Short mmCIF file of C-alpha atoms and ligand atoms in Angstrom, two decimals:
data_model
loop_
_atom_site.label_atom_id
_atom_site.label_comp_id
_atom_site.label_asym_id
_atom_site.label_seq_id
_atom_site.Cartn_x
_atom_site.Cartn_y
_atom_site.Cartn_z
CA MET A 29 0.12 0.30 0.30
CA ARG A 30 0.93 3.81 -0.45
CA LEU A 31 -0.47 7.00 0.26
CA ALA A 32 -0.68 9.05 -2.28
CA LEU A 33 -0.88 13.15 -1.70
CA ASP A 34 -2.56 15.86 -3.85
CA GLN A 35 -0.14 18.12 -4.07
CA SER A 36 -2.31 20.84 -5.89
CA ALA A 37 -5.02 20.62 -3.95
CA LEU A 38 -2.87 20.71 -0.72
CA ALA A 39 -1.54 24.26 -1.06
CA GLU A 40 -5.27 24.92 -2.76
CA ASN A 41 -6.63 23.63 0.77
CA TRP A 42 -3.73 26.81 2.41
CA ARG A 43 -4.67 29.38 -0.20
CA TYR A 44 -7.93 29.09 1.09
CA LEU A 45 -7.08 29.28 4.41
CA ASN A 46 -5.63 32.17 4.08
CA ARG A 47 -8.17 34.04 2.27
CA MET A 48 -10.59 32.85 4.93
CA SER A 49 -8.33 34.17 7.38
CA GLY A 50 -9.15 38.06 5.95
CA SER A 51 -6.25 40.19 6.93
CA ALA A 52 -4.25 37.14 9.21
CA GLN A 53 -1.69 35.01 7.49
CA ALA A 54 -2.33 31.39 7.53
CA GLY A 55 0.47 29.41 9.07
CA ALA A 56 0.10 25.61 9.11
CA ALA A 57 0.48 22.86 11.90
CA VAL A 58 2.49 20.06 10.75
CA LYS A 59 2.66 17.80 13.87
CA ALA A 60 2.31 14.53 14.05
CA ASP A 61 4.90 14.13 10.90
CA GLY A 62 2.19 16.77 9.49
CA TYR A 63 -0.72 15.56 10.46
CA GLY A 64 0.07 11.46 9.03
CA LEU A 65 1.16 12.03 5.46
CA GLY A 66 5.08 13.33 6.04
CA ALA A 67 5.94 15.85 7.20
CA ASP A 68 8.62 15.69 4.46
CA ARG A 69 5.69 15.83 2.08
CA VAL A 70 3.88 18.55 3.28
CA VAL A 71 6.22 21.31 4.54
CA PRO A 72 7.48 21.77 1.02
CA VAL A 73 4.55 21.86 -0.84
CA LEU A 74 3.46 24.55 2.21
CA ARG A 75 6.48 26.62 2.16
CA ASP A 76 6.02 27.47 -1.62
CA ALA A 77 2.42 28.02 -0.96
CA GLY A 78 3.66 30.82 0.82
CA VAL A 79 3.11 29.07 3.75
CA GLN A 80 5.55 31.00 7.01
CA ASP A 81 5.06 29.61 9.98
CA PHE A 82 5.04 26.00 10.84
CA PHE A 83 3.89 24.63 14.07
CA VAL A 84 5.68 21.07 15.73
CA ALA A 85 5.23 19.36 18.70
CA HIS A 86 7.79 18.31 19.60
CA TRP A 87 11.74 19.15 19.88
CA SER A 88 12.46 16.01 17.56
CA GLU A 89 10.21 16.96 14.98
CA ALA A 90 11.61 20.18 14.26
CA HIS A 91 14.45 19.16 12.97
CA SER A 92 12.89 17.25 9.50
CA VAL A 93 10.67 20.29 9.12
CA ALA A 94 14.47 22.49 9.36
CA ARG A 95 15.67 20.25 6.33
CA HIS A 96 12.89 22.68 4.33
CA ILE A 97 12.55 25.75 5.86
CA PRO A 98 14.05 28.52 7.91
CA ALA A 99 14.86 27.33 11.41
CA HIS A 100 13.11 31.07 12.83
CA ARG A 101 10.13 29.88 11.04
CA ILE A 102 9.38 26.38 13.47
CA SER A 103 7.94 26.71 16.52
CA VAL A 104 7.55 23.86 18.99
CA LEU A 105 4.31 23.62 20.76
CA HIS A 106 5.16 21.99 23.53
CA GLY A 107 8.45 24.39 24.91
CA ALA A 108 11.25 23.72 26.11
CA VAL A 109 11.26 22.03 29.83
CA ASN A 110 14.44 21.45 30.69
CA ARG A 111 17.92 23.31 29.77
CA GLU A 112 18.68 20.78 27.07
CA GLU A 113 15.87 21.80 24.86
CA ALA A 114 16.02 25.71 25.42
CA GLU A 115 20.20 25.19 24.35
CA TYR A 116 18.72 23.12 21.55
CA GLY A 117 16.37 25.67 20.72
CA ILE A 118 18.84 28.19 20.57
CA ARG A 119 21.51 26.45 19.19
CA HIS A 120 18.98 26.13 15.62
CA GLY A 121 17.61 29.19 16.18
CA ILE A 122 14.62 26.58 16.64
CA ARG A 123 11.74 28.95 18.25
CA PRO A 124 9.45 27.59 21.28
CA VAL A 125 6.20 28.09 22.49
CA ILE A 126 6.68 28.93 26.53
CA ASN A 127 3.58 27.51 28.10
CA SER A 128 4.52 28.74 32.00
CA LEU A 129 6.27 30.79 34.56
CA HIS A 130 9.13 27.73 34.90
CA GLN A 131 9.26 27.35 30.91
CA ALA A 132 10.29 31.39 31.04
CA ARG A 133 13.07 31.11 32.87
CA VAL A 134 14.64 27.57 31.94
CA TRP A 135 14.35 29.87 28.41
CA GLN A 136 15.66 33.25 29.79
CA GLU A 137 19.00 31.35 32.17
CA SER A 138 20.14 28.96 29.25
CA GLY A 139 20.71 32.56 27.36
CA GLY A 140 16.84 33.14 25.58
CA GLY A 141 15.79 35.63 22.85
CA LEU A 142 12.60 35.46 20.44
CA CYS A 143 9.98 33.01 21.80
CA HIS A 144 6.21 32.63 21.79
CA VAL A 145 3.94 32.48 24.42
CA MET A 146 0.33 30.70 24.61
CA VAL A 147 -2.29 31.63 27.02
CA ASP A 148 -4.69 29.07 28.38
CA SER A 149 -7.93 31.24 27.83
CA GLY A 150 -10.62 27.77 28.91
CA MET A 151 -9.33 24.40 27.56
CA SER A 152 -7.36 23.60 30.74
CA ARG A 153 -4.41 22.28 28.20
CA LEU A 154 -0.76 24.16 27.68
CA GLY A 155 -0.34 27.82 28.06
CA LEU A 156 0.01 30.67 31.11
CA SER A 157 -2.95 31.24 33.15
CA LEU A 158 -4.07 34.61 32.95
CA GLU A 159 -3.20 35.29 36.04
CA ASP A 160 0.81 34.20 35.07
CA VAL A 161 0.53 37.03 32.39
CA SER A 162 1.00 39.79 33.98
CA ASP A 163 4.15 38.11 36.24
CA PRO A 164 7.56 40.30 35.70
CA VAL A 165 9.02 36.92 34.25
CA ILE A 166 6.80 37.19 31.18
CA ALA A 167 7.32 40.92 30.76
CA ALA A 168 11.24 40.29 30.22
CA LEU A 169 10.79 37.88 27.17
CA ASP A 170 11.16 38.81 23.97
CA ILE A 171 8.16 37.93 22.11
CA ASP A 172 6.94 37.10 18.65
CA LEU A 173 3.75 35.62 18.48
CA ALA A 174 1.43 35.89 21.56
CA MET A 175 -1.47 32.71 21.12
CA SER A 176 -4.14 31.32 22.47
CA HIS A 177 -6.34 27.61 21.44
CA LEU A 178 -9.85 27.05 20.84
CA ALA A 179 -11.36 23.65 22.71
CA SER A 180 -14.73 23.63 20.66
CA ALA A 181 -14.48 25.96 17.46
CA ASP A 182 -16.02 23.14 15.40
CA GLU A 183 -19.29 23.66 17.39
CA ASP A 184 -21.26 27.19 18.09
CA VAL A 185 -21.50 27.08 21.75
CA ALA A 186 -20.72 29.93 24.24
CA GLN A 187 -17.09 28.71 24.82
CA ASN A 188 -16.19 30.41 22.00
CA ALA A 189 -16.84 34.13 22.53
CA LEU A 190 -16.04 33.67 26.17
CA GLN A 191 -12.03 31.93 24.84
CA LEU A 192 -12.49 35.38 22.01
CA GLU A 193 -12.60 37.57 25.56
CA ARG A 194 -10.29 36.06 27.64
CA SER A 195 -7.49 35.58 24.54
CA ARG A 196 -7.52 39.76 24.26
CA ALA A 197 -7.52 40.83 28.37
CA ALA A 198 -4.51 38.22 28.06
CA PHE A 199 -3.25 39.50 25.05
CA ALA A 200 -3.67 43.77 25.63
CA GLN A 201 -0.89 42.61 28.60
CA LEU A 202 1.36 40.81 26.67
CA PRO A 203 4.14 42.84 25.05
CA ALA A 204 4.14 40.32 21.91
CA ARG A 205 4.91 41.54 18.50
CA ARG A 206 1.90 39.14 16.27
CA PHE A 207 -1.27 37.57 18.12
CA SER A 208 -2.79 34.18 17.16
CA LEU A 209 -5.77 32.51 18.22
CA ALA A 210 -7.86 30.54 15.20
CA ASN A 211 -7.10 26.34 14.38
CA SER A 212 -9.16 25.08 11.16
CA ALA A 213 -12.50 25.62 12.83
CA GLY A 214 -11.30 28.99 14.44
CA ILE A 215 -10.96 30.36 10.95
CA MET A 216 -14.78 30.12 9.83
CA LEU A 217 -16.22 32.25 13.06
CA GLY A 218 -14.58 35.10 11.02
CA ARG A 219 -13.28 38.33 11.95
CA ASP A 220 -12.15 38.45 15.61
CA TYR A 221 -10.81 35.40 15.88
CA HIS A 222 -7.85 36.33 13.44
CA PHE A 223 -6.33 38.30 14.36
CA ASP A 224 -2.54 38.15 12.78
CA LEU A 225 -1.74 34.53 12.13
CA THR A 226 -4.30 31.81 12.09
CA ARG A 227 -2.90 28.41 12.53
CA PRO A 228 -4.91 25.84 10.73
CA GLY A 229 -3.76 21.74 11.17
CA LEU A 230 -7.11 19.63 9.97
CA SER A 231 -8.31 21.26 6.68
CA LEU A 232 -5.07 21.86 5.06
CA TYR A 233 -5.50 18.11 5.04
CA GLY A 234 -8.51 17.74 3.68
CA GLY A 235 -10.48 18.19 6.71
CA ILE A 236 -13.30 19.54 7.27
CA ALA A 237 -13.72 21.26 10.37
CA ARG A 238 -16.68 23.63 9.90
CA PRO A 239 -20.15 22.31 7.31
CA GLU A 240 -19.23 25.94 5.84
CA MET A 241 -15.69 25.03 4.51
CA ALA A 242 -17.33 21.85 2.37
CA GLY A 243 -16.98 22.27 -1.14
CA ASN A 244 -13.58 24.65 -0.69
CA ILE A 245 -11.23 22.08 1.28
CA ARG A 246 -10.25 19.72 -1.27
CA GLN A 247 -9.20 15.76 -0.28
CA VAL A 248 -5.34 15.46 -0.07
CA ALA A 249 -4.47 12.35 1.00
CA ILE A 250 -5.43 8.87 -1.18
CA PRO A 251 -4.44 5.76 -0.08
CA GLN A 252 -4.27 3.33 -2.53
CA ALA A 253 -2.79 -0.83 -3.02
CA ALA A 254 -0.99 -1.90 -5.89
CA VAL A 255 -3.40 -4.71 -8.12
CA ILE A 256 -1.76 -8.28 -7.74
CA GLN A 257 -3.48 -10.52 -10.15
CA LYS A 258 -6.51 -10.43 -12.48
CA ARG A 259 -8.47 -13.21 -13.42
CA ARG A 260 -11.14 -14.82 -15.73
CA LEU A 261 -14.08 -16.24 -13.35
CA GLN A 262 -16.79 -18.17 -15.08
CA ALA A 263 -20.10 -19.11 -13.52
CA GLY A 264 -20.33 -20.99 -10.52
CA ASP A 265 -16.47 -20.11 -9.54
CA SER A 266 -16.32 -18.68 -6.12
CA VAL A 267 -14.33 -15.79 -4.60
CA GLY A 268 -12.49 -15.95 -1.15
CA TYR A 269 -13.20 -17.38 2.29
CA ASN A 270 -16.10 -19.57 3.02
CA ALA A 271 -17.17 -18.88 -0.72
CA ARG A 272 -19.33 -15.89 -0.15
CA PHE A 273 -19.58 -14.66 -3.16
CA VAL A 274 -20.25 -17.01 -6.65
CA ALA A 275 -20.34 -15.38 -10.18
CA PRO A 276 -23.52 -15.03 -11.52
CA GLY A 277 -21.51 -15.54 -15.17
CA PRO A 278 -18.29 -14.88 -16.88
CA MET A 279 -16.52 -12.08 -14.60
CA ASN A 280 -13.51 -10.08 -14.95
CA VAL A 281 -12.31 -9.45 -11.36
CA ALA A 282 -8.89 -8.47 -9.90
CA VAL A 283 -7.47 -9.11 -6.30
CA ILE A 284 -5.91 -6.31 -4.43
CA SER A 285 -3.35 -6.29 -1.57
CA LEU A 286 -5.37 -4.78 1.03
CA GLY A 287 -6.76 -6.89 3.69
CA TYR A 288 -7.94 -6.42 7.10
CA ALA A 289 -4.30 -6.19 9.13
CA ASP A 290 -3.49 -2.88 7.03
CA GLY A 291 -6.40 -1.76 9.23
CA LEU A 292 -8.09 0.43 7.35
CA LEU A 293 -11.04 -1.63 5.54
CA ARG A 294 -13.04 -1.88 9.02
CA LEU A 295 -13.94 1.54 8.21
CA GLN A 296 -15.10 1.96 4.57
CA GLN A 297 -18.47 0.72 5.28
CA THR A 298 -19.15 1.17 0.97
CA PRO A 299 -17.90 -2.04 0.17
CA TYR A 300 -15.68 -0.36 -3.03
CA LEU A 301 -12.35 0.72 -4.04
CA GLU A 302 -12.09 2.64 -7.07
CA PHE A 303 -9.74 3.39 -9.80
CA ASP A 304 -10.18 6.49 -12.67
CA ARG A 305 -13.41 6.88 -10.33
CA LYS A 306 -14.85 3.79 -11.55
CA LYS A 307 -15.80 1.84 -8.44
CA LEU A 308 -14.49 -1.50 -8.43
CA PRO A 309 -17.17 -3.74 -5.79
CA VAL A 310 -15.50 -5.46 -2.74
CA LEU A 311 -16.91 -9.03 -3.41
CA GLY A 312 -16.57 -11.82 -0.59
CA ASN A 313 -14.96 -11.59 2.28
CA ILE A 314 -11.31 -9.63 3.00
CA SER A 315 -8.12 -11.97 3.20
CA MET A 316 -5.98 -10.26 6.15
CA ASP A 317 -4.11 -8.92 3.04
CA MET A 318 -5.78 -9.47 0.08
CA THR A 319 -9.25 -8.40 -1.28
CA ILE A 320 -11.25 -9.42 -4.46
CA VAL A 321 -12.85 -6.33 -6.42
CA ASP A 322 -15.24 -6.82 -9.96
CA ILE A 323 -13.00 -5.12 -12.86
CA GLY A 324 -15.65 -4.80 -15.05
CA GLN A 325 -16.47 -1.03 -14.85
CA ALA A 326 -12.57 -0.15 -15.23
CA PRO A 327 -11.38 -2.90 -18.79
CA ASP A 328 -8.00 -1.03 -18.37
CA LEU A 329 -6.81 -2.09 -15.21
CA ARG A 330 -3.28 -3.83 -15.37
CA GLU A 331 -1.25 -5.32 -12.95
CA GLY A 332 0.53 -3.21 -11.44
CA ASP A 333 -1.89 -0.35 -11.27
CA TRP A 334 -3.31 1.25 -8.09
CA VAL A 335 -6.54 1.25 -7.17
CA ASN A 336 -7.80 4.32 -4.28
CA LEU A 337 -9.41 2.98 -1.56
CA PRO A 338 -11.99 5.73 -0.81
CA TYR A 339 -11.49 8.24 2.61
CA ASP A 340 -13.41 11.21 1.87
CA LEU A 341 -12.60 12.37 5.78
CA ARG A 342 -15.52 12.93 6.72
CA MET A 343 -18.18 11.28 5.19
CA VAL A 344 -15.56 7.92 6.31
CA SER A 345 -15.83 9.87 10.12
CA ASP A 346 -19.22 9.62 10.37
CA ARG A 347 -19.80 5.75 9.19
CA SER A 348 -16.52 5.07 11.72
CA GLN A 349 -17.14 6.95 14.73
CA LEU A 350 -13.58 8.59 14.54
CA SER A 351 -12.56 11.55 13.79
CA GLN A 352 -10.99 13.05 10.95
CA TYR A 353 -8.45 13.72 12.63
CA GLU A 354 -7.63 10.39 13.95
CA LEU A 355 -8.38 9.47 10.66
CA LEU A 356 -5.51 11.65 8.93
CA THR A 357 -3.36 9.98 11.80
CA ILE A 358 -3.57 6.52 11.66
CA LEU A 359 -2.61 6.42 7.78
CA GLY A 360 0.78 6.87 8.81
CA LEU A 361 0.99 4.01 10.86
CA ARG A 362 1.10 1.73 7.88
CA LEU A 363 1.50 3.03 5.48
CA ARG A 364 4.80 4.57 3.39
C1 LIG B 423 -2.85 20.92 16.52
C2 LIG B 423 -2.89 22.80 16.66
C3 LIG B 423 -3.20 23.26 15.45
C4 LIG B 423 -4.27 23.13 14.14
O1 LIG B 423 -6.30 22.68 14.72
P1 LIG B 423 -6.96 21.92 13.61
O2 LIG B 423 -7.77 21.88 14.16
O3 LIG B 423 -6.31 20.70 13.35
O4 LIG B 423 -6.84 22.86 12.65
C5 LIG B 423 -3.27 25.26 16.41
N1 LIG B 423 -3.13 25.91 17.08
C6 LIG B 423 -2.13 24.86 17.85
C7 LIG B 423 -1.84 25.21 19.50
C8 LIG B 423 -2.54 23.69 17.85
O5 LIG B 423 -2.47 22.19 18.41
#
């Protein structure tokens, strides 16, 4: 199996999110190896599209991103929790997102320099509390970006406005050059949420973070599997374990290198694969590493071709009860 990446869809999704960010610039969250699609593949595409600010979670992720862009454009969301991490950031020019007074002290004691600051405006995840913001340790920092993160921007709930209000209050006390709040879904909440920079992740990679985006966000990740054999069946030939399908007449089928061990088929209640936009219905039981499909609609299909696994994130999410985030990040575990 392999994972095809539609680079033009990725670039177009960023341009759409950048336009929807109004006067703010859209950056890009590329943590978790570019949401499972491979940071080495997505970062150059996003860079060439115009992205300036890249966000990763860990220092270990910054290294592969820095192969493609200047290090000072990389922000490490977890921050520097000890001297080793702070010194690593200083040495390579990679900026930490400082999340606590402890992190602020570590950064300053290690030599400091330009950094970012995260404020917790109501998610109880990472970030300075609203009281910490006015601490002299924070006032002493040289802050590029002050940011906060929305917990429920994909829903229409009062928490969004509350987080906006708290972020504004915190931002007013922070001597930062730029301010940032919105993730993918937050971009669609309107101008008040944009500040100077937005930080989309999911929707760059094809996720529909809010219904308003549907139709503008294109699928980026396309899992594919190889055709390993073509066969001609005659009436009465049975297919697969337990003969759950029996050919009613002569038909052409193909054996595909994709099975339940790949962990993806269970997500698909739609029992077909695709080739050239044509549907290839799955016949009989799926095996551990193989699936047999009817290729009556695709007479041109040849051994060695690649067929697509339908992977519309919203559709598969509705069917599988997995979030679109999980559906993306599990791809990277199996496919290369
Ligand atoms: C992951 C992340 C983002 C991107 O969020 P999406 O919902 O994927 O758009 C933005 N900001 C921070 C702090 C994040 O951790």
